[in-house]
C-alpha positions in Angstrom: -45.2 -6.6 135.1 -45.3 -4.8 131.6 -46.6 -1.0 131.7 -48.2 -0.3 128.5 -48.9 4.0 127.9 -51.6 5.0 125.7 -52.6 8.4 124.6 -55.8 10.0 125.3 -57.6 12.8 124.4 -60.0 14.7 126.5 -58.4 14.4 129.7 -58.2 17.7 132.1 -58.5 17.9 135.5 -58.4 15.8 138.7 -62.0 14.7 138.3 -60.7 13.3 134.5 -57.7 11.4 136.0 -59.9 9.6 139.0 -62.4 8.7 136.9 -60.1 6.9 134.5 -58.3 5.2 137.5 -61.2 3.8 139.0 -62.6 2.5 135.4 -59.5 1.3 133.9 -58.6 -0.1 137.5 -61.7 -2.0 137.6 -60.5 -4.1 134.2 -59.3 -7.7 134.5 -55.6 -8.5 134.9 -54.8 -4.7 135.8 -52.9 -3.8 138.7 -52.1 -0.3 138.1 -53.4 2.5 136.0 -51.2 6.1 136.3 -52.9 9.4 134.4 -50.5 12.2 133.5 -52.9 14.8 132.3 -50.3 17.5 131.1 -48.8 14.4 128.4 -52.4 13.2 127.8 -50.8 9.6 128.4 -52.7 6.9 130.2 -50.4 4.3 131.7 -51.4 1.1 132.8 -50.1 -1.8 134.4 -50.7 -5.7 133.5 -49.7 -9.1 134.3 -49.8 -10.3 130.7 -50.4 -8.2 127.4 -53.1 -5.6 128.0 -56.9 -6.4 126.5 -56.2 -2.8 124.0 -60.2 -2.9 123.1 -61.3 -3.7 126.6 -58.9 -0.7 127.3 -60.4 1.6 125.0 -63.9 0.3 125.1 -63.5 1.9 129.6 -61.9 4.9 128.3 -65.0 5.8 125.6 -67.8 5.0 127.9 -66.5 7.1 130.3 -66.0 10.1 127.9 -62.8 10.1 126.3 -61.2 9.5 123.8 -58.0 6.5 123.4 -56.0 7.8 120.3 -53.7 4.7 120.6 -50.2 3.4 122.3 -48.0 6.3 123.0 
């Protein structure tokens, strides 16, 4: 399964990384989201190509900010 990191902006605490978990979790053909706040990197795991907009679309609505692939 391909792991595809993105960078993100915003991101600080443990309240940040679970909320990204659960709402990036929560997308269709993901299987596994990982948030490393000190890199500001978002990584998650897919079973084909990750949906990039859907991606970003989950990480703006819930208050942050998806700069692009790292």
């Amino acid at each position: 399964m391909p792991a595809t990191t993105y960078a993100v902006s915003g991101m600080s605490c443990g309240h940040c990384k679970a909320t990204l978990t659960k709402v990036i979790g929560e997308l269709d053909g993901v299987s596994g989201v990982e948030v490393d706040l000190g890199s500001g990197h978002l990584t998650v795991t897919t079973a084909t190509e990750p949906d990039d907009a859907a991606i970003a679309e989950a990480v703006d609505e819930a208050g942050y900010e998806l700069t692009g692939r790292a």
